Coordinates of C-alpha atoms in Angstrom, one line a residue:
Chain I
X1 CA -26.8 19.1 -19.6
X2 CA -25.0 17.3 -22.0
X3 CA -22.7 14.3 -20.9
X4 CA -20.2 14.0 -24.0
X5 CA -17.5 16.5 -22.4
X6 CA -17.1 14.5 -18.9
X7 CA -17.1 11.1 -21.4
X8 CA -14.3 12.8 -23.4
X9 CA -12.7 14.3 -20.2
X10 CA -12.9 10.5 -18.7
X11 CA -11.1 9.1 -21.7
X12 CA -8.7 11.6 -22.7
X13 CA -7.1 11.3 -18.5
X14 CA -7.5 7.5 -18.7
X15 CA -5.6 7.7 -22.2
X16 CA -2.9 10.3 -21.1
X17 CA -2.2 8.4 -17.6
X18 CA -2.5 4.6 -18.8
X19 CA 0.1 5.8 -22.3
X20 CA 2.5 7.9 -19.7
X21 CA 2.3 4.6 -17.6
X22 CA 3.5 2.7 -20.2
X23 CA 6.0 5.5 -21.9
X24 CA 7.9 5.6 -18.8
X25 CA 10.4 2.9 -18.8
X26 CA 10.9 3.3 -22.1
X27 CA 13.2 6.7 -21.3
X28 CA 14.7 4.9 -18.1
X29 CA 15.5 2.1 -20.3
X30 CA 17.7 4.5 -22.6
X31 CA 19.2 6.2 -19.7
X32 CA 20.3 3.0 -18.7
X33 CA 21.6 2.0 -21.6
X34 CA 23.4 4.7 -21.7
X35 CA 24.9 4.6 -18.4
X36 CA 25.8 1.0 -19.1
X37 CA 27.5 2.1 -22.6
X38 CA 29.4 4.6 -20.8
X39 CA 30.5 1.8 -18.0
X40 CA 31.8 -0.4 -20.6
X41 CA 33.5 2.4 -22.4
X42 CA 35.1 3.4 -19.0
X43 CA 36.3 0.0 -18.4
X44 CA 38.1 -0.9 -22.1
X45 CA 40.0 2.5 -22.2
X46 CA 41.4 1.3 -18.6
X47 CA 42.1 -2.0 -20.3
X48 CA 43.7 -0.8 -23.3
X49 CA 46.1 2.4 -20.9
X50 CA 47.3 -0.5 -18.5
X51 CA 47.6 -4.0 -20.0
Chain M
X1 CA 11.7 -29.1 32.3
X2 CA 13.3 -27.4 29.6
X3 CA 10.4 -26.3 28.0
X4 CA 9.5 -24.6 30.9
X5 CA 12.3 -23.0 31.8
X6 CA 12.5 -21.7 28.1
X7 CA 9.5 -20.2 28.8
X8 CA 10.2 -18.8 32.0
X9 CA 13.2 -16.9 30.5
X10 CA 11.1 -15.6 27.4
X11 CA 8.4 -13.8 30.0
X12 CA 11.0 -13.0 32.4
X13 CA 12.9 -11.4 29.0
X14 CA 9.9 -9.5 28.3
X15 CA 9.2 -8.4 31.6
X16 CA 13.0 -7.2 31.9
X17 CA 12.6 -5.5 28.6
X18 CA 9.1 -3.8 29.5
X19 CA 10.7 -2.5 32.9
X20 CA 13.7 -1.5 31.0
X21 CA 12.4 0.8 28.5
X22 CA 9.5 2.5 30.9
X23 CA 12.9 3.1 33.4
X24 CA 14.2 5.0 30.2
X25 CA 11.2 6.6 28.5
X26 CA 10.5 8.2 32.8
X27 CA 14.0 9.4 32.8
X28 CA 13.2 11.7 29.3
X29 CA 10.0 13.2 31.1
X30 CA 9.9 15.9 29.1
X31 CA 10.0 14.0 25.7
X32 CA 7.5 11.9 27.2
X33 CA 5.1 15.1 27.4
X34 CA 5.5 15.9 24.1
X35 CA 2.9 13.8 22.6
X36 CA 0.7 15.0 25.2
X37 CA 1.0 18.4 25.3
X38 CA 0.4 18.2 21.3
X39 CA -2.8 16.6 20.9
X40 CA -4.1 18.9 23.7
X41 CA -2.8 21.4 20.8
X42 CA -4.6 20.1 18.3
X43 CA -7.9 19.4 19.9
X44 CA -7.8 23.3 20.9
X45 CA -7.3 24.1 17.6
X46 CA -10.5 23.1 16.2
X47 CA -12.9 25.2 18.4
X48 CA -10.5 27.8 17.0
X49 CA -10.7 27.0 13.6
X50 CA -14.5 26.2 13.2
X51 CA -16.3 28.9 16.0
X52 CA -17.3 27.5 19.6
X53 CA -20.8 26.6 18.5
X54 CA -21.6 23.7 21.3
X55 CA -24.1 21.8 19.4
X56 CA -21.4 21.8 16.3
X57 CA -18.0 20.5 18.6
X58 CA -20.5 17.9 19.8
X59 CA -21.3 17.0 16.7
X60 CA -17.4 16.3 15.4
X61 CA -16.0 15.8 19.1
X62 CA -15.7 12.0 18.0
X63 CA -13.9 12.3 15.2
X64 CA -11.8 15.2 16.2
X65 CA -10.3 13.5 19.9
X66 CA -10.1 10.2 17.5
X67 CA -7.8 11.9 15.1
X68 CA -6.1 14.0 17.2
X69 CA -5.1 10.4 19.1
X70 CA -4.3 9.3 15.3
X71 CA -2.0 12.3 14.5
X72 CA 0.0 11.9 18.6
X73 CA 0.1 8.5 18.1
X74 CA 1.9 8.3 14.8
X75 CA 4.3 11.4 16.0
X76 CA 5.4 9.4 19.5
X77 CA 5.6 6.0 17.1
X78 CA 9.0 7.0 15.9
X79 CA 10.8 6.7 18.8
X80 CA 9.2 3.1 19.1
X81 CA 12.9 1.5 18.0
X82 CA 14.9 4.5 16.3
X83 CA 17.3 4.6 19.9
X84 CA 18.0 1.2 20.0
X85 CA 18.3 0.2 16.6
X86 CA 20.8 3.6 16.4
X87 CA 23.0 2.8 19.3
X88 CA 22.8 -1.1 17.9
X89 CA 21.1 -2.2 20.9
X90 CA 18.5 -4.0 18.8
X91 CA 21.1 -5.9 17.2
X92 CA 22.8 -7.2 20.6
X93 CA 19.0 -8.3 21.0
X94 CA 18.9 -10.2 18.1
X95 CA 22.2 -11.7 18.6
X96 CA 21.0 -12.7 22.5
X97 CA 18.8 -15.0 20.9
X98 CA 16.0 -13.8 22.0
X99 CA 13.1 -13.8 19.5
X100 CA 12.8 -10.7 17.7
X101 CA 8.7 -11.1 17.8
X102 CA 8.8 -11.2 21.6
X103 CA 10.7 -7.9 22.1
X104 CA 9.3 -6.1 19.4
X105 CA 5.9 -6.9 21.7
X106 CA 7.6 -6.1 24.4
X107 CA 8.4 -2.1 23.1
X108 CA 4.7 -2.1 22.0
X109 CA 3.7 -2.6 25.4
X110 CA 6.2 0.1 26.5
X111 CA 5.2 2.3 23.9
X112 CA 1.4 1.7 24.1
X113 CA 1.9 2.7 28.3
X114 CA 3.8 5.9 27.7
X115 CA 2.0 7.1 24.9
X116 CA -1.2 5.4 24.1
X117 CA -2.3 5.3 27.7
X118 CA -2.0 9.0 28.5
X119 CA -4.6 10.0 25.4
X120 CA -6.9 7.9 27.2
X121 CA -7.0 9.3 30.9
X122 CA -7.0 12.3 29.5
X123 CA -10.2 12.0 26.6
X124 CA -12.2 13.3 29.7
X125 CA -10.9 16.9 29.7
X126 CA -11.0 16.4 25.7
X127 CA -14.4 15.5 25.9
X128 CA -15.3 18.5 28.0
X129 CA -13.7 21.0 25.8
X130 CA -15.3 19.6 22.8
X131 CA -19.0 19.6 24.9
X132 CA -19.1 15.7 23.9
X133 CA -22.3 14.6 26.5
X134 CA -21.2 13.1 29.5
X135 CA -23.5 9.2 28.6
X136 CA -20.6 9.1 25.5
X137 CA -17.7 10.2 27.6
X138 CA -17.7 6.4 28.8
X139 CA -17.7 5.0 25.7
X140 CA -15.6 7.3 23.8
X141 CA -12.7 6.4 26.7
X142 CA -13.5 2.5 25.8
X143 CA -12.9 3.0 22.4
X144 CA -9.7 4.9 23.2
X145 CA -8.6 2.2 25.3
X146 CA -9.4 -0.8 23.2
X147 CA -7.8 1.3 19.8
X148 CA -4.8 2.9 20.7
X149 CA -3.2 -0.1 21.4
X150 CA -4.3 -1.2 17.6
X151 CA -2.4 1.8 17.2
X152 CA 0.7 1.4 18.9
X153 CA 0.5 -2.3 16.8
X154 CA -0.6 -1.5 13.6
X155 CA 2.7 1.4 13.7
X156 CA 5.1 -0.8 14.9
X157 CA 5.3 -2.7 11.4
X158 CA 5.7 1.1 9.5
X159 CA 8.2 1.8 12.2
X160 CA 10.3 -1.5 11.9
X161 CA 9.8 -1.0 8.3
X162 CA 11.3 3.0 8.2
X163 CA 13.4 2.5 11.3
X164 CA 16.9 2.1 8.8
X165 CA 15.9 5.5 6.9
X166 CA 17.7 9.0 8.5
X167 CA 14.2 11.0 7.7
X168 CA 11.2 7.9 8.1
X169 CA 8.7 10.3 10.1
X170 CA 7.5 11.6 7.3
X171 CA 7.4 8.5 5.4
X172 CA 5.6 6.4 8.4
X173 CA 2.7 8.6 8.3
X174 CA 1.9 7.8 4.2
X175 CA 2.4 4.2 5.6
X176 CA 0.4 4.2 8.6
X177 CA -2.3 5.9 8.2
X178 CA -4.9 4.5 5.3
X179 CA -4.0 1.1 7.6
X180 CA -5.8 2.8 10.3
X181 CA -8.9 4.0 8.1
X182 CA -10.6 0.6 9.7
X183 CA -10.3 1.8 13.7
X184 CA -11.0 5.0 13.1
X185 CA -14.4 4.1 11.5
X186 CA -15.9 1.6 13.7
X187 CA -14.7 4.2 17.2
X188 CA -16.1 7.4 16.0
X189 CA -19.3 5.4 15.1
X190 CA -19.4 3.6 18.2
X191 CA -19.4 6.7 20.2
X192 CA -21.7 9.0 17.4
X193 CA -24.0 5.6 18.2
X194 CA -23.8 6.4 22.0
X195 CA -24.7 10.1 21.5
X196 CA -27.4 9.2 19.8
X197 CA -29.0 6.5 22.3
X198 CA -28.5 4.3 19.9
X199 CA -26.7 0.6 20.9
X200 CA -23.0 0.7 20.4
X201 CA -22.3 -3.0 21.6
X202 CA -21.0 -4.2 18.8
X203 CA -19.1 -1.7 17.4
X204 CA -17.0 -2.2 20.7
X205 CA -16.9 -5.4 19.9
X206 CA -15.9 -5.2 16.4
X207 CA -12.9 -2.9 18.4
X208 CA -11.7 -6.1 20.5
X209 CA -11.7 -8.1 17.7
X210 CA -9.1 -5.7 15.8
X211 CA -7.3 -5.8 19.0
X212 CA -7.1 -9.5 19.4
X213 CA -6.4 -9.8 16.1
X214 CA -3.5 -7.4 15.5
X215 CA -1.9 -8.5 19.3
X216 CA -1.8 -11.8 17.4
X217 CA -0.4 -11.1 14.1
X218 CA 1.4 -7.3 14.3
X219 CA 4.3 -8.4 16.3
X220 CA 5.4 -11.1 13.8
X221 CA 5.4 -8.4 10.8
X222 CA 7.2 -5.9 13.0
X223 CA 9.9 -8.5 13.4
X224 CA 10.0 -9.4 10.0
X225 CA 9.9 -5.5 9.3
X226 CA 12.8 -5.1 11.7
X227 CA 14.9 -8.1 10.2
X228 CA 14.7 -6.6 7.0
X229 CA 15.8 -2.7 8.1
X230 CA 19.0 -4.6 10.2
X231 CA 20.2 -6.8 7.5
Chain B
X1 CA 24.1 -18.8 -24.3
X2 CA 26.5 -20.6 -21.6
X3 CA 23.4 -20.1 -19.4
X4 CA 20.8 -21.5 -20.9
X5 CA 23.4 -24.6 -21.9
X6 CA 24.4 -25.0 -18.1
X7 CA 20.5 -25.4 -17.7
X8 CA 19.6 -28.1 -20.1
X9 CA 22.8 -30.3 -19.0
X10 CA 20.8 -30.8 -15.9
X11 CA 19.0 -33.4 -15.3
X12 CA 15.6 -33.3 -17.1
X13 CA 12.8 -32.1 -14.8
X14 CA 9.1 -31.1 -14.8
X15 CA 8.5 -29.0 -17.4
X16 CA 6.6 -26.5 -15.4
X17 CA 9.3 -26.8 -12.8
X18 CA 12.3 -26.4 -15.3
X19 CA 10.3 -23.1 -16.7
X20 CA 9.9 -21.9 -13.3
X21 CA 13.9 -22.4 -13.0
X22 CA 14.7 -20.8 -15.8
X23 CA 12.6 -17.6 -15.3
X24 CA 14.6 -17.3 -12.4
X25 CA 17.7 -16.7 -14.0
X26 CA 17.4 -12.8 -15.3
X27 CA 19.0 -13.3 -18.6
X28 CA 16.6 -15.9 -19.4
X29 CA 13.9 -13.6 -18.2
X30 CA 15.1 -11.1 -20.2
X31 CA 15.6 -12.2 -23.4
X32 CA 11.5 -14.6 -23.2
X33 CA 9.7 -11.2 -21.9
X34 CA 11.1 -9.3 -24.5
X35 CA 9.7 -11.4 -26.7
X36 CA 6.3 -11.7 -25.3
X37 CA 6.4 -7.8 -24.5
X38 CA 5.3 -6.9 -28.3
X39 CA 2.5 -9.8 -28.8
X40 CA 1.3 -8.2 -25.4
X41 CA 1.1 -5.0 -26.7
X42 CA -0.6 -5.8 -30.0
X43 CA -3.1 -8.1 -28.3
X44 CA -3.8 -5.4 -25.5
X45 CA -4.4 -2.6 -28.7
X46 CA -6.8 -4.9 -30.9
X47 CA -9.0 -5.5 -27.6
X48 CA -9.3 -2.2 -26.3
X49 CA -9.8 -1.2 -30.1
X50 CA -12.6 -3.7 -30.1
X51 CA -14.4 -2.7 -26.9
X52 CA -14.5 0.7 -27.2
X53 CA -16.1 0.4 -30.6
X54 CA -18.3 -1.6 -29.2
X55 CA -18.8 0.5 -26.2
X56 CA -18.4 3.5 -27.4
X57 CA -20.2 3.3 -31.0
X58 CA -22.7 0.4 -30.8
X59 CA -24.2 0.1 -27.5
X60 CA -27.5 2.3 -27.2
X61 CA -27.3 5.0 -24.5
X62 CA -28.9 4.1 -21.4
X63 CA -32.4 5.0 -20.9
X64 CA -31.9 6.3 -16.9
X65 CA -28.3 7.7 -17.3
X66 CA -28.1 8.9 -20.8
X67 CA -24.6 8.8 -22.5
X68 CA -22.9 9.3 -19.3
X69 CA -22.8 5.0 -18.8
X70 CA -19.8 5.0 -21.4
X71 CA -17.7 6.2 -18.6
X72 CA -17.9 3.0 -17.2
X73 CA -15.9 1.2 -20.1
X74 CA -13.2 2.9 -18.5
X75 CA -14.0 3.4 -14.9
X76 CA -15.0 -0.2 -13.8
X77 CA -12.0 -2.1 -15.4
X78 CA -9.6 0.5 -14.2
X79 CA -11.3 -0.1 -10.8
X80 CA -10.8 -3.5 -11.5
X81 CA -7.7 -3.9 -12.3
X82 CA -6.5 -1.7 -9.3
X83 CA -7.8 -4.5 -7.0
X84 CA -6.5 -7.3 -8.8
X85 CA -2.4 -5.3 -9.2
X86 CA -2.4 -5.1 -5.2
X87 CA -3.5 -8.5 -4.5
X88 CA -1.0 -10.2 -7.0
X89 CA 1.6 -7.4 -5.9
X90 CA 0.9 -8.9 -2.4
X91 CA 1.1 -12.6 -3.4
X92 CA 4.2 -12.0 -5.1
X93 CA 5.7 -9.9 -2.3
X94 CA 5.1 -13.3 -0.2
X95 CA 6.7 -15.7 -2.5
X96 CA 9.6 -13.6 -2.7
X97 CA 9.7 -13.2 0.8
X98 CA 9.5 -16.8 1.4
X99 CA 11.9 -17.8 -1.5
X100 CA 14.0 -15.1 -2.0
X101 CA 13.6 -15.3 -6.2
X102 CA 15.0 -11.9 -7.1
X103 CA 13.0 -11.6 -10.1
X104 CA 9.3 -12.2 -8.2
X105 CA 11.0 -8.8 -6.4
X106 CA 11.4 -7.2 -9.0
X107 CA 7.7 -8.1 -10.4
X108 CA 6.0 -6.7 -7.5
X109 CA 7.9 -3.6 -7.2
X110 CA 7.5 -3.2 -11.2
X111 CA 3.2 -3.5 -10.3
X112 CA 2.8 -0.8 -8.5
X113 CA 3.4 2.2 -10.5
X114 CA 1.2 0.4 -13.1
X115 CA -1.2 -0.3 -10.2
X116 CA -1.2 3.5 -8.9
X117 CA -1.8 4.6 -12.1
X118 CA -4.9 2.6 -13.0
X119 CA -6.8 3.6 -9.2
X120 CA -5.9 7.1 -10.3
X121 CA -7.9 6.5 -13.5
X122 CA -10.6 4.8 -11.4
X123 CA -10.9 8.0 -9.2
X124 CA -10.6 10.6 -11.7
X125 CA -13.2 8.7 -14.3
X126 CA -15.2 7.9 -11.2
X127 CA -15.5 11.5 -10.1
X128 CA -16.4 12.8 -13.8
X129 CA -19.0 10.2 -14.0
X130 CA -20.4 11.8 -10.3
X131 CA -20.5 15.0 -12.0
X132 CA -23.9 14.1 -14.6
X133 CA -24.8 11.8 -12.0
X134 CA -25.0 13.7 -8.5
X135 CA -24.0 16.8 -9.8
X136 CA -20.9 17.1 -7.8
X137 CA -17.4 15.8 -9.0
X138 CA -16.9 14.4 -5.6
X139 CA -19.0 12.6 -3.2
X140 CA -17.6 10.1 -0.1
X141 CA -19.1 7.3 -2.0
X142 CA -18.0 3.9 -0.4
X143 CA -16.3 2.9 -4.0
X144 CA -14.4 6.4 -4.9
X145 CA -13.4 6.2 -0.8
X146 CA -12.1 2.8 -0.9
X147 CA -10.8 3.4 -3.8
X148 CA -8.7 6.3 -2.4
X149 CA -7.2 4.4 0.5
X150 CA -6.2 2.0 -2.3
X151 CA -4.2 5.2 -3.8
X152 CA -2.8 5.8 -0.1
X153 CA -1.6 2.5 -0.3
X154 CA 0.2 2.7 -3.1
X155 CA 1.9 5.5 -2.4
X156 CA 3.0 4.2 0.3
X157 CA 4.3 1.3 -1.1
X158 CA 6.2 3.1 -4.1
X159 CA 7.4 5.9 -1.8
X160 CA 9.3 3.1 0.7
X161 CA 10.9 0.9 -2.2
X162 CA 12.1 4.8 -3.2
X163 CA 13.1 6.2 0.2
X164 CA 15.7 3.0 0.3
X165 CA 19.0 2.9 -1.4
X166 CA 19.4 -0.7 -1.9
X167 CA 17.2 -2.4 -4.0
X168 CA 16.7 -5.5 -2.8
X169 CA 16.3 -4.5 0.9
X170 CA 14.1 -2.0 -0.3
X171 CA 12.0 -4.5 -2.4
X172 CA 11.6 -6.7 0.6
X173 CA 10.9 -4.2 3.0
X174 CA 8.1 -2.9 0.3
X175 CA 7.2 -5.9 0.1
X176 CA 5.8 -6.9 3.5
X177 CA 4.0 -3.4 3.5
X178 CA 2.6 -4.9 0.5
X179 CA 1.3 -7.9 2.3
X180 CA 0.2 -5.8 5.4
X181 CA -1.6 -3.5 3.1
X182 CA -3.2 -6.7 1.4
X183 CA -4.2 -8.3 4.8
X184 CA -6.2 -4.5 5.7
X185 CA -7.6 -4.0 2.6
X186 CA -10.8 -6.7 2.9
X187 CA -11.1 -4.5 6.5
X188 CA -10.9 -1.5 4.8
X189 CA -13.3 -2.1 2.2
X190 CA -16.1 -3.6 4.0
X191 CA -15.5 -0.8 7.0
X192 CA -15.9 2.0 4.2
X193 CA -18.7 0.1 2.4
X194 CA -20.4 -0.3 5.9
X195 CA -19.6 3.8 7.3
X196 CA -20.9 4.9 3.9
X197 CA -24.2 3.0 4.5
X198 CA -24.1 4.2 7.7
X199 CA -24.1 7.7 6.6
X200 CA -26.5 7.2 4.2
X201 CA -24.3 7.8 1.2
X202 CA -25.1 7.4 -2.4
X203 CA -23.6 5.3 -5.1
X204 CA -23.0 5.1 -8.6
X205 CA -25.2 2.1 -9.6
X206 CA -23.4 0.4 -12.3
X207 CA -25.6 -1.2 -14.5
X208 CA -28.3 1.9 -14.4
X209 CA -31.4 -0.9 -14.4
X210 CA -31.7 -4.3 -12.5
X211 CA -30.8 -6.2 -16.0
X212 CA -27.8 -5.2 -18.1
X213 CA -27.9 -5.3 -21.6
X214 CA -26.0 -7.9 -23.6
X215 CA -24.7 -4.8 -25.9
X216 CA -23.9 -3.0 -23.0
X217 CA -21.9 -6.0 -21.0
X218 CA -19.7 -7.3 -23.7
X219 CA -17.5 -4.6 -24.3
X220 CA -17.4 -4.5 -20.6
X221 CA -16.3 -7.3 -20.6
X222 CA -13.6 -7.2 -23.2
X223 CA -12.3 -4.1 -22.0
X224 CA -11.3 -6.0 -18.6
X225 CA -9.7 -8.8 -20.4
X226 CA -7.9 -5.6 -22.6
X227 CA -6.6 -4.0 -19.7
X228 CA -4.7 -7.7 -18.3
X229 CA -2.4 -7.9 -21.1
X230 CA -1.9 -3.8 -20.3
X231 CA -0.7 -5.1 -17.3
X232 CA 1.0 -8.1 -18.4
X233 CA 3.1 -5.7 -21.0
X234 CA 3.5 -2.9 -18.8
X235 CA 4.7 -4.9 -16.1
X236 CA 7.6 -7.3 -18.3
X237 CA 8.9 -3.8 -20.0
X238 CA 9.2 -2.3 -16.0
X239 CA 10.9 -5.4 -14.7
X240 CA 13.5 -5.0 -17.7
X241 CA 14.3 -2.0 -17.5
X242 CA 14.9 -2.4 -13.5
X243 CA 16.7 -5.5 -14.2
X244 CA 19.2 -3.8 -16.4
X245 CA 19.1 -0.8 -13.8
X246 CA 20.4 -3.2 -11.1
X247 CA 22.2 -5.4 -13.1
X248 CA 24.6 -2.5 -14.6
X249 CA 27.7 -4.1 -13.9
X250 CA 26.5 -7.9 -14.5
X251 CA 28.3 -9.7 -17.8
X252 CA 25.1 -10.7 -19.1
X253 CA 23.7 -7.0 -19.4
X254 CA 26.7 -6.1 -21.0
X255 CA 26.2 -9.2 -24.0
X256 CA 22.5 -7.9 -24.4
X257 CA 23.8 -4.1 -25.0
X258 CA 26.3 -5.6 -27.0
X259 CA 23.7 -7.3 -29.0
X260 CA 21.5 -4.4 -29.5
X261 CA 23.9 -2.6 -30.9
X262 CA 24.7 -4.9 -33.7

């Protein structure tokens, strides 16, 4: 029986869960932003409607 | 003098607290059953599930009583604090002064005498139904008695740390349970040992020690646990 | 920076204590691990580039197990490393139990997920490596076993910091279930290590032959030492990003996005 497919299999789940892993916060970094862009925004139109 | 007396009101505070929630845990009989009445369920289910061959129940009877005790355990564990930390009782504790450690011991005892203490007296009709042989009926009850208190110990920290949530049960399990991976080991091969004829000494020891062990350290991480879930 | 001004008028310290200080302070901590983050990264790449070349490429196949040995490259630091996350999860759980530093919080909480995902490696590469081996994907092997409660663990730890809103009492409540978990794991192990003997289990044996070959340890080796500044980067990138999560309304996130966007 050859072993190269469970070698592959091994390092193609290590590769996929250890790069998800790390790819992650990336997108809950941008949502954040975002939410954080959208606070500030919030915030100076208040500022500029009531002086 | 004052030492004294400080420590006369700490064990006559735990006794108080002891009497006061076995007073309140034998007026809810019924809820008191409950664990009970379910891990007679579930040992009945496995005959059930895996054909009454005797020489095969013998066989898993350890494990099966030992998880069974496992599964009642962590279902009675979440009334451990959930009434008094909802009706703010635990917090007029805390404010009392007295140490959280000691009452959080204190419920464990409680706890361990409603629920941990039934499993054990009744392991012998458990043992029967599951044709475990009468030599390891002895020591399967002295494993039962030495580790469901580990139990009731080891559960107390998920509980103090799950006790703020609305839906913890099904949390406490994931918590609990790979913590008790250890007990469940060393009793099912203490009394797969005594089946065997084989000597089971120290696997009862190795029990004890666990006990002694988590008696000693459990009750200061299910205070901290509990500080944490009332601040 | 007004911050890092207010900090140097003090009185000069230590300099280890005045870094300590300092990383304490989350725009400080923000603004030096985002600078380390990408020199993590690229160090992380050219190692694991290194030992799987090595590993993969250059070392002979192993005369007992065949070609099936590379798994280990993978399996064994994953393994590794899923050890070494929970124990300094739990030793930074303590210190910011004990001292209350909001960012040591925020460090352990930000290990786990890396954590989980490296003992999920260390099963699944562990399990194709039983396949050749025993020929049977899974076998209650004390390592895979132990290795699974480590999982449990985990899980249990991520799935109590999530089941609580607020995020510091659910760090600190994670936390201590951290230490707990830390405290059982040496029982845990040797219990499992000692039931599976007791069953008379099998086990992968790492090194195939009493002596391992030099060509065969090195990238071993470097791999582990790869798979730290994984951590290291993976970990600063999460504790940003949950910094800025918790820190929303905070004047200092707010100078950083305004920053970025310049």
């Amino acid at each position: 029986m050859s072993h190269t497919p469970f070698i592959w299999a091994a390092y193609s789940i290590g590769t996929v869960v250890l790069l998800w892993c790390a790819l992650a916060p990336l997108s809950r970094k941008k949502s954040a932003i975002r939410d954080i862009r959208r606070i500030i925004q919030t915030e100076e139109r208040s500022n500029d409607s009531n002086p | 003098m004052t030492r004294e007396k400080s420590s006369a009101s700490l064990s006559g505070a735990f006794y108080a607290l002891l009497r006061r929630d076995l007073l309140l845990a034998f007026r809810r009989r019924t809820e008191l059953l409950f664990p009970v009445i379910f891990l007679l369920v579930v040992v009945s289910l496995f005959p059930l599930g895996i054909g009454p061959g005797p020489q095969l129940l013998a066989r898993i009877a350890p494990g099966v009583i030992w998880i069974a005790a496992l599964l009642a355990t962590v279902i009675s564990l979440d009334g451990l604090f959930r009434s008094d930390f909802e009706d703010g009782t635990l917090e007029q504790f805390v404010i009392s002064g007295h140490p959280l450690t000691l009452i959080s011991l204190a419920k464990i005892c409680a706890h361990w005498l409603v629920a941990g203490l039934p499993i054990v007296l009744l392991c012998p009709l458990l043992a029967l139904w599951m044709n475990l042989p009468v030599e390891s009926l002895g020591v399967l009850m002295l494993t039962l008695a030495l580790g469901t208190p580990v139990l009731s110990l080891i559960g107390s920290i998920g509980v103090g740390l799950t006790i703020s949530l609305k839906r913890g049960g099904q949390l406490l399990s994931l918590l609990v349970f790979p913590l008790y991976v250890p007990i469940l080991i060393i009793a099912t091969a203490a009394v797969m040992a005594a089946s065997d004829g084989l000597p089971y000494t120290q696997f009862l020891g190795l029990l004890t020690a666990g006990l002694i062990t988590s008696v000693t350290l459990a009750p200061f991480a299910a205070a901290a646990a509990l500080k944490i879930s009332l601040s | 920076m007004t911050t890092e001004t207010a900090i140097q008028n003090k009185p000069r310290k230590n300099a280890l204590v005045m870094f300590i200080h300092k990383m304490g302070s989350p725009p400080w901590f923000y603004n030096f691990s985002g600078k380390l983050v990408p020199w993590l990264w690229a160090v992380f790449c050219s190692l694991a580039a290194w030992a799987l070349y090595l590993g993969l490429f250059k070392a002979p196949a192993d005369y007992l197990q065949g070609e099936s040995f590379r798994i280990m490259y993978i399996h064994v630091p994953s393994a590794w490393m899923s050890m070494m996350i929970y124990t300094s999860m739990a030793i930074m759980g303590f210190i910011a139990l004990v001292w209350r530093i909001r960012i040591v919080e925020v460090l352990a909480m930000s290990s786990a997920p890396v954590g989980a995902a490296f003992t999920f490696v260390a099963l699944a590469s562990g399990s194709l490596w039983g396949r050749p081996t025993w020929g049977t994907y899974w076998v209650w092997d004390a390592r895979l076993t132990s290795e699974l409660v480590l999982l449990f663990l985990y899980l249990g730890v991520i799935g109590l910091y999530n089941a609580i809103d607020e995020p510091r009492k659910a760090a600190r409540a994670a936390c201590l279930l951290a230490i707990v978990g830390a405290v059982n794991l040496p029982i845990i192990h040797y219990s499992v290590k000692w039931w599976n003997t007791l069953h008379q289990g099998s086990s992968i044996s790492v090194t195939g032959g009493s002596n391992i070959d030099p060509s065969m340890l090195w990238p071993l080796l470097i791999m582990a030492l790869a798979v730290k500044f994984y951590y290291g980067a993976n970990l600063l990138t999460r504790a940003r990003v949950r910094l800025l999560e918790q820190d929303k309304r905070k004047a200092w996130v707010r100078k950083v996005i305004g920053e970025d966007k310049s």
